[in-house]
Short mmCIF file of C-alpha atoms in Angstrom, two decimals:
data_model
loop_
_atom_site.label_atom_id
_atom_site.label_comp_id
_atom_site.label_asym_id
_atom_site.label_seq_id
_atom_site.Cartn_x
_atom_site.Cartn_y
_atom_site.Cartn_z
CA UNK A 1 0.53 -17.58 -1.69
CA UNK A 2 3.70 -18.00 -3.71
CA UNK A 3 5.85 -17.50 -0.60
CA UNK A 4 3.99 -20.31 1.19
CA UNK A 5 4.21 -22.68 -1.80
CA UNK A 6 7.95 -22.05 -2.17
CA UNK A 7 8.60 -22.49 1.56
CA UNK A 8 6.63 -25.74 1.75
CA UNK A 9 8.36 -27.03 -1.37
CA UNK A 10 11.71 -26.28 0.30
CA UNK A 11 10.64 -28.06 3.49
CA UNK A 12 9.50 -31.10 1.51
CA UNK A 13 12.65 -31.27 -0.63
CA UNK A 14 15.30 -30.45 1.99
CA UNK A 15 17.67 -33.22 3.10
CA UNK A 16 15.93 -34.77 6.10
CA UNK A 17 19.20 -35.68 7.86
CA UNK A 18 20.63 -32.13 7.96
CA UNK A 19 19.86 -28.95 9.88
CA UNK A 20 18.17 -26.30 7.76
CA UNK A 21 17.45 -22.59 7.69
CA UNK A 22 14.53 -21.06 5.86
CA UNK A 23 13.79 -17.35 5.53
CA UNK A 24 10.41 -16.30 4.14
CA UNK A 25 9.70 -12.62 3.48
CA UNK A 26 6.08 -11.74 2.78
CA UNK A 27 5.42 -8.60 0.78
CA UNK A 28 1.65 -9.01 0.85
CA UNK A 29 0.83 -6.32 3.40
CA UNK A 30 1.93 -3.44 1.25
CA UNK A 31 -0.43 -1.25 -0.73
CA UNK A 32 -0.34 -0.73 -4.48
CA UNK A 33 0.41 2.99 -4.43
CA UNK A 34 -1.58 5.03 -6.91
CA UNK A 35 -3.73 2.04 -7.95
CA UNK A 36 -7.51 2.14 -7.74
CA UNK A 37 -7.37 -0.93 -5.50
CA UNK A 38 -4.82 -0.20 -2.79
CA UNK A 39 -4.84 -3.63 -1.12
CA UNK A 40 -5.15 -6.81 -3.13
CA UNK A 41 -6.21 -9.76 -0.97
CA UNK A 42 -6.91 -13.27 -2.25
CA UNK A 43 -10.60 -14.01 -2.92
CA UNK A 44 -10.79 -16.84 -0.34
CA UNK A 45 -10.19 -14.56 2.66
CA UNK A 46 -13.38 -12.52 2.06
CA UNK A 47 -15.48 -15.11 3.91
CA UNK A 48 -13.78 -14.23 7.21
CA UNK A 49 -14.82 -10.57 7.01
CA UNK A 50 -18.36 -10.71 5.66
CA UNK A 51 -20.67 -8.38 7.57
CA UNK A 52 -17.76 -6.99 9.62
CA UNK A 53 -17.15 -3.36 10.45
CA UNK A 54 -13.80 -2.04 11.59
CA UNK A 55 -14.15 0.45 14.46
CA UNK A 56 -12.64 3.86 13.95
CA UNK A 57 -9.74 4.71 16.23
CA UNK A 58 -9.99 7.64 18.62
CA UNK A 59 -6.76 8.83 16.97
CA UNK A 60 -8.77 9.56 13.81
CA UNK A 61 -10.49 12.50 15.47
CA UNK A 62 -9.57 15.87 13.86
CA UNK A 63 -7.82 17.13 17.00
CA UNK A 64 -5.03 14.60 16.46
CA UNK A 65 -4.35 15.83 12.93
CA UNK A 66 -4.49 19.44 14.14
CA UNK A 67 -1.85 18.67 16.79
CA UNK A 68 0.71 17.50 14.21
CA UNK A 69 3.56 19.75 13.09
CA UNK A 70 2.66 21.85 10.02
CA UNK A 71 4.74 19.78 7.59
CA UNK A 72 2.72 16.66 8.51
CA UNK A 73 -0.60 18.48 8.07
CA UNK A 74 0.46 19.81 4.66
CA UNK A 75 -1.86 18.40 1.96
CA UNK A 76 1.25 17.64 -0.15
CA UNK A 77 2.76 15.47 2.60
CA UNK A 78 2.91 11.87 1.35
CA UNK A 79 1.18 10.56 4.48
CA UNK A 80 -1.74 12.92 3.85
CA UNK A 81 -1.87 12.06 0.13
CA UNK A 82 -2.05 8.34 0.92
CA UNK A 83 -4.62 9.00 3.63
CA UNK A 84 -6.90 10.42 0.92
CA UNK A 85 -6.27 7.39 -1.33
CA UNK A 86 -7.25 4.92 1.41
CA UNK A 87 -9.24 6.45 4.24
CA UNK A 88 -10.93 9.67 3.07
CA UNK A 89 -14.48 8.38 3.50
CA UNK A 90 -15.98 5.79 5.79
CA UNK A 91 -16.47 3.53 2.76
CA UNK A 92 -12.81 3.85 1.77
CA UNK A 93 -11.74 3.30 5.37
CA UNK A 94 -13.83 0.14 5.72
CA UNK A 95 -12.69 -1.29 2.39
CA UNK A 96 -9.02 -0.52 3.01
CA UNK A 97 -9.00 -1.82 6.56
CA UNK A 98 -10.90 -5.01 5.76
CA UNK A 99 -8.68 -5.74 2.77
CA UNK A 100 -5.59 -5.07 4.89
CA UNK A 101 -6.86 -7.42 7.61
CA UNK A 102 -7.68 -10.01 4.97
CA UNK A 103 -4.06 -9.93 3.84
CA UNK A 104 -2.91 -10.40 7.44
CA UNK A 105 -5.24 -13.42 7.64
CA UNK A 106 -3.66 -14.76 4.43
CA UNK A 107 -0.13 -14.45 5.84
CA UNK A 108 -1.28 -16.08 9.07
CA UNK A 109 -2.79 -18.98 7.11
CA UNK A 110 0.41 -19.36 5.07
CA UNK A 111 2.55 -19.47 8.21
CA UNK A 112 0.11 -22.00 9.66
CA UNK A 113 0.59 -24.25 6.62
CA UNK A 114 4.35 -24.07 7.06
CA UNK A 115 4.02 -24.97 10.75
CA UNK A 116 1.73 -27.89 9.85
CA UNK A 117 4.36 -29.11 7.39
CA UNK A 118 7.01 -28.99 10.13
CA UNK A 119 4.68 -30.92 12.47
CA UNK A 120 3.92 -33.51 9.78
CA UNK A 121 7.65 -33.99 9.26
CA UNK A 122 8.15 -34.45 13.01
CA UNK A 123 10.58 -31.54 13.34
CA UNK A 124 8.37 -28.80 14.79
CA UNK A 125 9.45 -29.53 18.37
CA UNK A 126 13.07 -29.20 17.29
CA UNK A 127 12.71 -26.08 15.11
CA UNK A 128 13.34 -22.48 16.13
CA UNK A 129 10.81 -20.19 14.44
CA UNK A 130 11.31 -16.43 14.47
CA UNK A 131 8.52 -14.27 13.13
CA UNK A 132 9.14 -10.56 12.76
CA UNK A 133 6.76 -8.15 11.10
CA UNK A 134 7.29 -4.88 9.35
CA UNK A 135 7.09 -1.67 11.35
CA UNK A 136 3.69 -0.30 12.26
CA UNK A 137 1.25 1.51 10.06
CA UNK A 138 -1.01 4.54 10.23
CA UNK A 139 -4.53 3.29 9.53
CA UNK A 140 -5.87 6.84 9.25
CA UNK A 141 -4.68 7.62 12.77
CA UNK A 142 -3.76 11.30 13.03
CA UNK A 143 -5.08 11.77 9.49
CA UNK A 144 -2.14 9.86 8.04
CA UNK A 145 -1.43 6.70 6.08
CA UNK A 146 1.70 4.56 5.81
CA UNK A 147 4.58 4.26 8.21
CA UNK A 148 7.24 6.93 8.12
CA UNK A 149 6.68 9.05 11.16
CA UNK A 150 7.97 8.62 14.74
CA UNK A 151 4.66 7.91 16.47
CA UNK A 152 3.70 4.75 18.33
CA UNK A 153 1.46 3.58 15.49
CA UNK A 154 4.39 3.57 13.10
CA UNK A 155 7.48 2.47 14.99
CA UNK A 156 6.57 -0.79 16.73
CA UNK A 157 7.83 -4.04 15.22
CA UNK A 158 6.18 -7.32 16.25
CA UNK A 159 8.47 -10.22 17.14
CA UNK A 160 7.37 -13.75 18.01
CA UNK A 161 9.76 -16.59 18.79
CA UNK A 162 8.91 -20.27 19.09
CA UNK A 163 11.87 -21.90 20.82
CA UNK A 164 11.06 -25.47 21.83
CA UNK A 165 14.16 -25.53 24.06
CA UNK A 166 12.56 -23.09 26.50
CA UNK A 167 11.03 -24.49 29.66
CA UNK A 168 7.26 -23.88 29.89
CA UNK A 169 7.69 -21.26 32.65
CA UNK A 170 10.00 -19.25 30.36
CA UNK A 171 7.53 -19.09 27.47
CA UNK A 172 5.18 -16.19 26.75
CA UNK A 173 7.41 -13.53 28.27
CA UNK A 174 8.64 -10.31 26.75
#
């Protein structure tokens, strides 16, 4: 929330006759390690997830944990410790996942407000926007939590670019 307010304040106060650069770094999608509440979403986002259930990944099946190297299966491994904090039971899994997705929704809404500000100022169609996320995350896949290990779930980094200079046939490509 504070990131969005600061960014919009910058956009509203910037000199309108000069190019500008704005970098916004959201920290919201990180857990509060060791806290009773691991993920701390804003109250308003709860409405989007009422009566929702997050499906369990096939990668949560015990065979995937059993296939890991011994040091990753070790109960003292940090990924296993955090798994127990967040995903040990179906109730914990649902609460953690829904709160995590709520925080993603909150970041999405904040970015949307920044984009609306650019549109209102008439500069959206002349503004390069680069959105890059943090690396992936184990949501109980393989019996792990967090993001330190070299598996697909953990290493991918999302990147979106809005470049209004691109011709329509060049957009939407990887």
